[in-house]
Amino acid sequence: NFMLTQPHSVSESPGKTVTISCTGSSGSIASNYVQWFRQRPGSAPTTVIYEDKRRPSGVPDRFSGSIDSSSNSASLTISGLKTEDEADYYCQSYDSGSHVVFGGGTKLTVL
Amino acid sequence: VQLVQSGAEVRKPGASVTVSCKASGYTFTGNLVHWFRQAPGQGLEWMGRMNPNSGVTTYAQKFQGRVTMTRDTSISTAYMSLTKLRSDDTAVYYCARAGAFPFDPWGQGTLVTVSS
């Protein structure tokens, strides 16, 4: 079964840049689009990156997504960190049967 | 564009539950509806998707045989039913539309508690 692996947690200071990785277990992560979701406590997830690197309207350009085929991984980079960025972040893609797959989530702490 | 879900439910083990998801602000039959769940303190889990136009469904293997996704197009509402509930089915259940990008918007979530 295709799986996506994320670090359990990351932390960084306000104003700095943080990168969250999402590594595919098999095949090529570039074969299907990767999305990134932010989830604040008690709220539903919202999309911050879709189709690997595109931002929905309203998401600041401090958020960027990329794919690295050599490491079979996707990355979410947040620059100019703000305390409001503190949340859980999930990557998402699809398996060979077009079933939705999520990473386990990464808790971002901005301290 | 909005998805509004039904309220919290409490069920005993072995029972069934149905969660509704009412769509507004767009053509209900024009976009797939997906269902997810999130157990307390855990990550997101995909349960399946439904085409509201045709009624065709795809379920995650884990839920095959226990989950049914249906819709009532006359009231722009999708439903997710889960049977043979266990304590580890306690979770917040979400619906979400597959729109210009997956997944947007999400419903507000419905807490289903399974407890004897």
mmCIF file of C-alpha atoms in Angstrom:
data_model
loop_
_atom_site.group_PDB
_atom_site.id
_atom_site.type_symbol
_atom_site.label_atom_id
_atom_site.label_comp_id
_atom_site.label_asym_id
_atom_site.label_seq_id
_atom_site.Cartn_x
_atom_site.Cartn_y
_atom_site.Cartn_z
ATOM 1 C CA ASN A 1 0.000 0.000 0.000
ATOM 2 C CA PHE A 2 1.176 3.466 -0.913
ATOM 3 C CA MET A 3 1.998 5.594 2.143
ATOM 4 C CA LEU A 4 3.145 9.149 2.772
ATOM 5 C CA THR A 5 5.518 9.807 5.663
ATOM 6 C CA GLN A 6 5.833 13.169 7.415
ATOM 7 C CA PRO A 7 7.863 14.217 10.447
ATOM 8 C CA HIS A 8 5.733 14.149 13.566
ATOM 9 C CA SER A 9 6.651 17.690 14.550
ATOM 10 C CA VAL A 10 8.777 20.673 13.583
ATOM 11 C CA SER A 11 9.429 23.940 15.355
ATOM 12 C CA GLU A 12 10.921 27.246 14.351
ATOM 13 C CA SER A 13 10.994 30.851 15.445
ATOM 14 C CA PRO A 14 8.827 33.654 14.099
ATOM 15 C CA GLY A 15 10.237 35.214 10.957
ATOM 16 C CA LYS A 16 12.234 32.109 10.037
ATOM 17 C CA THR A 17 11.617 29.548 7.299
ATOM 18 C CA VAL A 18 10.499 25.970 7.889
ATOM 19 C CA THR A 19 10.171 23.064 5.480
ATOM 20 C CA ILE A 20 7.924 20.045 6.064
ATOM 21 C CA SER A 21 8.702 16.927 4.058
ATOM 22 C CA CYS A 22 6.355 14.240 2.754
ATOM 23 C CA THR A 23 8.013 11.083 1.434
ATOM 24 C CA GLY A 24 6.284 8.523 -0.759
ATOM 25 C CA SER A 25 6.722 4.832 0.089
ATOM 26 C CA SER A 26 6.807 3.490 -3.437
ATOM 27 C CA GLY A 27 6.505 4.472 -7.053
ATOM 28 C CA SER A 28 7.061 8.043 -8.083
ATOM 29 C CA ILE A 29 5.542 10.796 -5.984
ATOM 30 C CA ALA A 30 5.541 12.865 -9.151
ATOM 31 C CA SER A 31 2.979 10.513 -10.711
ATOM 32 C CA ASN A 32 0.093 12.151 -8.855
ATOM 33 C CA TYR A 33 -0.471 15.653 -7.576
ATOM 34 C CA VAL A 34 0.306 16.434 -3.940
ATOM 35 C CA GLN A 35 -1.840 18.718 -1.823
ATOM 36 C CA TRP A 36 -1.101 20.277 1.557
ATOM 37 C CA PHE A 37 -3.712 21.041 4.197
ATOM 38 C CA ARG A 38 -3.530 23.143 7.339
ATOM 39 C CA GLN A 39 -5.687 22.213 10.308
ATOM 40 C CA ARG A 40 -6.024 24.398 13.352
ATOM 41 C CA PRO A 41 -7.378 22.880 16.596
ATOM 42 C CA GLY A 42 -11.101 22.315 16.480
ATOM 43 C CA SER A 43 -11.418 23.252 12.819
ATOM 44 C CA ALA A 44 -11.726 21.467 9.513
ATOM 45 C CA PRO A 45 -8.666 21.311 7.259
ATOM 46 C CA THR A 46 -8.101 23.973 4.602
ATOM 47 C CA THR A 47 -5.975 23.784 1.483
ATOM 48 C CA VAL A 48 -2.732 25.736 1.431
ATOM 49 C CA ILE A 49 -1.134 24.069 -1.637
ATOM 50 C CA TYR A 50 -2.701 22.015 -4.425
ATOM 51 C CA GLU A 51 -1.323 20.351 -7.538
ATOM 52 C CA ASP A 52 2.166 20.255 -6.004
ATOM 53 C CA LYS A 53 2.783 24.009 -5.943
ATOM 54 C CA ARG A 54 -0.328 26.049 -6.607
ATOM 55 C CA ARG A 55 -1.824 28.299 -3.959
ATOM 56 C CA PRO A 56 -5.561 28.900 -3.522
ATOM 57 C CA SER A 57 -6.571 32.536 -3.517
ATOM 58 C CA GLY A 58 -6.173 33.957 -0.053
ATOM 59 C CA VAL A 59 -3.138 31.843 0.841
ATOM 60 C CA PRO A 60 -0.090 34.128 1.118
ATOM 61 C CA ASP A 61 2.950 33.567 -1.056
ATOM 62 C CA ARG A 62 4.892 32.715 2.113
ATOM 63 C CA PHE A 63 3.571 29.209 1.452
ATOM 64 C CA SER A 64 5.184 27.227 -1.355
ATOM 65 C CA GLY A 65 5.206 23.599 -2.461
ATOM 66 C CA SER A 66 7.699 21.539 -4.398
ATOM 67 C CA ILE A 67 8.472 18.023 -5.575
ATOM 68 C CA ASP A 68 11.874 16.324 -5.448
ATOM 69 C CA SER A 69 11.815 13.198 -7.580
ATOM 70 C CA SER A 70 15.316 12.166 -6.492
ATOM 71 C CA SER A 71 14.113 11.690 -2.905
ATOM 72 C CA ASN A 72 10.556 10.799 -3.899
ATOM 73 C CA SER A 73 9.290 13.538 -1.659
ATOM 74 C CA ALA A 74 7.157 16.646 -1.603
ATOM 75 C CA SER A 75 7.852 19.652 0.567
ATOM 76 C CA LEU A 76 5.874 22.499 2.040
ATOM 77 C CA THR A 77 7.937 25.575 2.816
ATOM 78 C CA ILE A 78 6.642 28.413 4.947
ATOM 79 C CA SER A 79 8.759 31.544 5.063
ATOM 80 C CA GLY A 80 8.448 34.554 7.358
ATOM 81 C CA LEU A 81 6.812 32.365 9.998
ATOM 82 C CA LYS A 82 4.008 33.874 12.032
ATOM 83 C CA THR A 83 2.481 32.570 15.219
ATOM 84 C CA GLU A 84 -0.781 32.121 13.293
ATOM 85 C CA ASP A 85 0.951 29.486 11.150
ATOM 86 C CA GLU A 86 1.049 27.169 14.149
ATOM 87 C CA ALA A 87 -1.135 24.203 13.194
ATOM 88 C CA ASP A 88 -1.089 20.615 11.962
ATOM 89 C CA TYR A 89 -0.124 20.185 8.310
ATOM 90 C CA TYR A 90 -1.059 17.180 6.182
ATOM 91 C CA CYS A 91 0.182 16.162 2.770
ATOM 92 C CA GLN A 92 -2.170 14.213 0.508
ATOM 93 C CA SER A 93 -1.903 12.360 -2.762
ATOM 94 C CA TYR A 94 -3.337 9.281 -4.455
ATOM 95 C CA ASP A 95 -2.429 5.621 -4.766
ATOM 96 C CA SER A 96 -2.441 3.601 -7.964
ATOM 97 C CA GLY A 97 -6.187 3.077 -7.642
ATOM 98 C CA SER A 98 -6.868 6.800 -7.319
ATOM 99 C CA HIS A 99 -7.680 6.350 -3.663
ATOM 100 C CA VAL A 100 -6.878 9.309 -1.431
ATOM 101 C CA VAL A 101 -3.842 8.929 0.825
ATOM 102 C CA PHE A 102 -2.774 11.292 3.626
ATOM 103 C CA GLY A 103 0.486 11.647 5.433
ATOM 104 C CA GLY A 104 0.350 11.252 9.193
ATOM 105 C CA GLY A 105 0.498 14.992 9.783
ATOM 106 C CA THR A 106 3.137 17.357 11.133
ATOM 107 C CA LYS A 107 2.603 19.596 14.128
ATOM 108 C CA LEU A 108 4.215 22.977 13.459
ATOM 109 C CA THR A 109 5.155 24.969 16.532
ATOM 110 C CA VAL A 110 6.175 28.601 16.118
ATOM 111 C CA LEU A 111 8.021 29.661 19.217
ATOM 112 C CA VAL B 1 -20.108 27.472 -1.487
ATOM 113 C CA GLN B 2 -20.830 25.675 1.749
ATOM 114 C CA LEU B 3 -21.250 22.186 3.180
ATOM 115 C CA VAL B 4 -23.249 21.903 6.400
ATOM 116 C CA GLN B 5 -23.207 18.624 8.284
ATOM 117 C CA SER B 6 -25.646 17.150 10.758
ATOM 118 C CA GLY B 7 -25.078 17.293 14.486
ATOM 119 C CA ALA B 8 -23.179 15.101 16.895
ATOM 120 C CA GLU B 9 -24.310 11.521 17.419
ATOM 121 C CA VAL B 10 -23.857 8.958 20.194
ATOM 122 C CA ARG B 11 -24.239 5.287 19.408
ATOM 123 C CA LYS B 12 -23.720 1.985 21.176
ATOM 124 C CA PRO B 13 -21.307 -0.607 19.783
ATOM 125 C CA GLY B 14 -22.906 -2.609 16.990
ATOM 126 C CA ALA B 15 -25.275 0.176 15.988
ATOM 127 C CA SER B 16 -25.273 2.262 12.817
ATOM 128 C CA VAL B 17 -25.008 5.982 12.164
ATOM 129 C CA THR B 18 -25.849 8.255 9.245
ATOM 130 C CA VAL B 19 -24.242 11.667 8.792
ATOM 131 C CA SER B 20 -25.663 14.170 6.327
ATOM 132 C CA CYS B 21 -23.869 16.867 4.350
ATOM 133 C CA LYS B 22 -26.018 19.582 2.762
ATOM 134 C CA ALA B 23 -24.460 21.516 -0.105
ATOM 135 C CA SER B 24 -25.265 25.079 -1.101
ATOM 136 C CA GLY B 25 -23.854 27.725 -3.401
ATOM 137 C CA TYR B 26 -23.022 25.411 -6.297
ATOM 138 C CA THR B 27 -24.533 22.688 -8.481
ATOM 139 C CA PHE B 28 -24.548 19.658 -6.196
ATOM 140 C CA THR B 29 -24.384 17.147 -9.034
ATOM 141 C CA GLY B 30 -21.358 18.808 -10.595
ATOM 142 C CA ASN B 31 -18.674 17.728 -8.111
ATOM 143 C CA LEU B 32 -17.635 14.577 -6.294
ATOM 144 C CA VAL B 33 -18.211 14.447 -2.541
ATOM 145 C CA HIS B 34 -15.596 12.770 -0.357
ATOM 146 C CA TRP B 35 -15.879 11.577 3.226
ATOM 147 C CA PHE B 36 -13.095 11.533 5.810
ATOM 148 C CA ARG B 37 -12.732 10.924 9.490
ATOM 149 C CA GLN B 38 -10.346 11.912 12.228
ATOM 150 C CA ALA B 39 -10.139 9.987 15.491
ATOM 151 C CA PRO B 40 -9.293 11.989 18.617
ATOM 152 C CA GLY B 41 -5.687 13.177 18.446
ATOM 153 C CA GLN B 42 -5.104 11.294 15.191
ATOM 154 C CA GLY B 43 -4.634 12.143 11.542
ATOM 155 C CA LEU B 44 -7.011 12.363 8.603
ATOM 156 C CA GLU B 45 -8.379 9.181 7.051
ATOM 157 C CA TRP B 46 -10.181 8.915 3.722
ATOM 158 C CA MET B 47 -13.336 6.818 3.699
ATOM 159 C CA GLY B 48 -14.494 7.131 0.109
ATOM 160 C CA ARG B 49 -16.139 9.299 -2.507
ATOM 161 C CA MET B 50 -19.417 9.558 -4.359
ATOM 162 C CA ASN B 51 -20.472 11.070 -7.656
ATOM 163 C CA PRO B 52 -23.731 12.856 -6.774
ATOM 164 C CA ASN B 53 -24.792 12.862 -10.418
ATOM 165 C CA SER B 54 -24.584 9.117 -11.011
ATOM 166 C CA GLY B 55 -24.516 7.801 -7.462
ATOM 167 C CA VAL B 56 -21.362 5.833 -8.245
ATOM 168 C CA THR B 57 -19.197 5.301 -5.173
ATOM 169 C CA THR B 58 -15.633 4.262 -4.391
ATOM 170 C CA TYR B 59 -14.857 3.131 -0.872
ATOM 171 C CA ALA B 60 -11.556 2.733 0.940
ATOM 172 C CA GLN B 61 -10.823 -0.955 1.413
ATOM 173 C CA LYS B 62 -10.815 -0.560 5.190
ATOM 174 C CA PHE B 63 -14.500 0.394 5.177
ATOM 175 C CA GLN B 64 -15.795 -1.917 2.451
ATOM 176 C CA GLY B 65 -18.889 -3.703 3.676
ATOM 177 C CA ARG B 66 -19.575 -1.239 6.487
ATOM 178 C CA VAL B 67 -19.918 2.119 4.719
ATOM 179 C CA THR B 68 -22.570 3.346 2.294
ATOM 180 C CA MET B 69 -22.578 6.749 0.616
ATOM 181 C CA THR B 70 -25.787 7.994 -0.911
ATOM 182 C CA ARG B 71 -27.397 11.250 -1.947
ATOM 183 C CA ASP B 72 -30.693 13.035 -2.400
ATOM 184 C CA THR B 73 -30.248 15.407 -5.310
ATOM 185 C CA SER B 74 -33.623 17.071 -4.676
ATOM 186 C CA ILE B 75 -32.232 18.577 -1.482
ATOM 187 C CA SER B 76 -28.532 18.687 -2.469
ATOM 188 C CA THR B 77 -27.570 16.414 0.389
ATOM 189 C CA ALA B 78 -25.031 13.631 0.643
ATOM 190 C CA TYR B 79 -25.148 10.919 3.293
ATOM 191 C CA MET B 80 -22.580 8.603 4.815
ATOM 192 C CA SER B 81 -23.769 5.584 6.753
ATOM 193 C CA LEU B 82 -21.490 3.391 8.840
ATOM 194 C CA THR B 83 -22.689 0.107 10.347
ATOM 195 C CA LYS B 84 -21.441 -2.289 13.015
ATOM 196 C CA LEU B 85 -19.923 0.567 14.973
ATOM 197 C CA ARG B 86 -16.990 -0.087 17.307
ATOM 198 C CA SER B 87 -15.372 2.124 19.903
ATOM 199 C CA ASP B 88 -12.539 2.893 17.496
ATOM 200 C CA ASP B 89 -15.057 4.435 15.099
ATOM 201 C CA THR B 90 -15.307 7.342 17.533
ATOM 202 C CA ALA B 91 -14.161 10.272 15.423
ATOM 203 C CA VAL B 92 -15.071 13.529 13.740
ATOM 204 C CA TYR B 93 -16.475 12.770 10.304
ATOM 205 C CA TYR B 94 -16.072 15.303 7.495
ATOM 206 C CA CYS B 95 -17.480 15.681 4.018
ATOM 207 C CA ALA B 96 -15.686 17.751 1.394
ATOM 208 C CA ARG B 97 -16.264 18.738 -2.202
ATOM 209 C CA ALA B 98 -13.771 17.982 -4.941
ATOM 210 C CA GLY B 99 -13.866 21.325 -6.702
ATOM 211 C CA ALA B 100 -11.316 23.360 -8.587
ATOM 212 C CA PHE B 101 -8.881 21.739 -6.204
ATOM 213 C CA PRO B 102 -9.186 18.929 -3.690
ATOM 214 C CA PHE B 103 -10.788 19.389 -1.266
ATOM 215 C CA ASP B 104 -12.759 22.563 -0.933
ATOM 216 C CA PRO B 105 -14.788 23.339 1.004
ATOM 217 C CA TRP B 106 -15.026 20.958 3.939
ATOM 218 C CA GLY B 107 -18.032 20.538 6.136
ATOM 219 C CA GLN B 108 -17.716 21.627 9.748
ATOM 220 C CA GLY B 109 -17.389 18.058 10.959
ATOM 221 C CA THR B 110 -19.697 15.730 12.893
ATOM 222 C CA LEU B 111 -18.555 14.031 16.083
ATOM 223 C CA VAL B 112 -19.691 10.427 16.322
ATOM 224 C CA THR B 113 -19.129 8.834 19.705
ATOM 225 C CA VAL B 114 -19.420 5.070 20.093
ATOM 226 C CA SER B 115 -19.766 4.059 23.702
ATOM 227 C CA SER B 116 -21.657 1.524 25.729
#
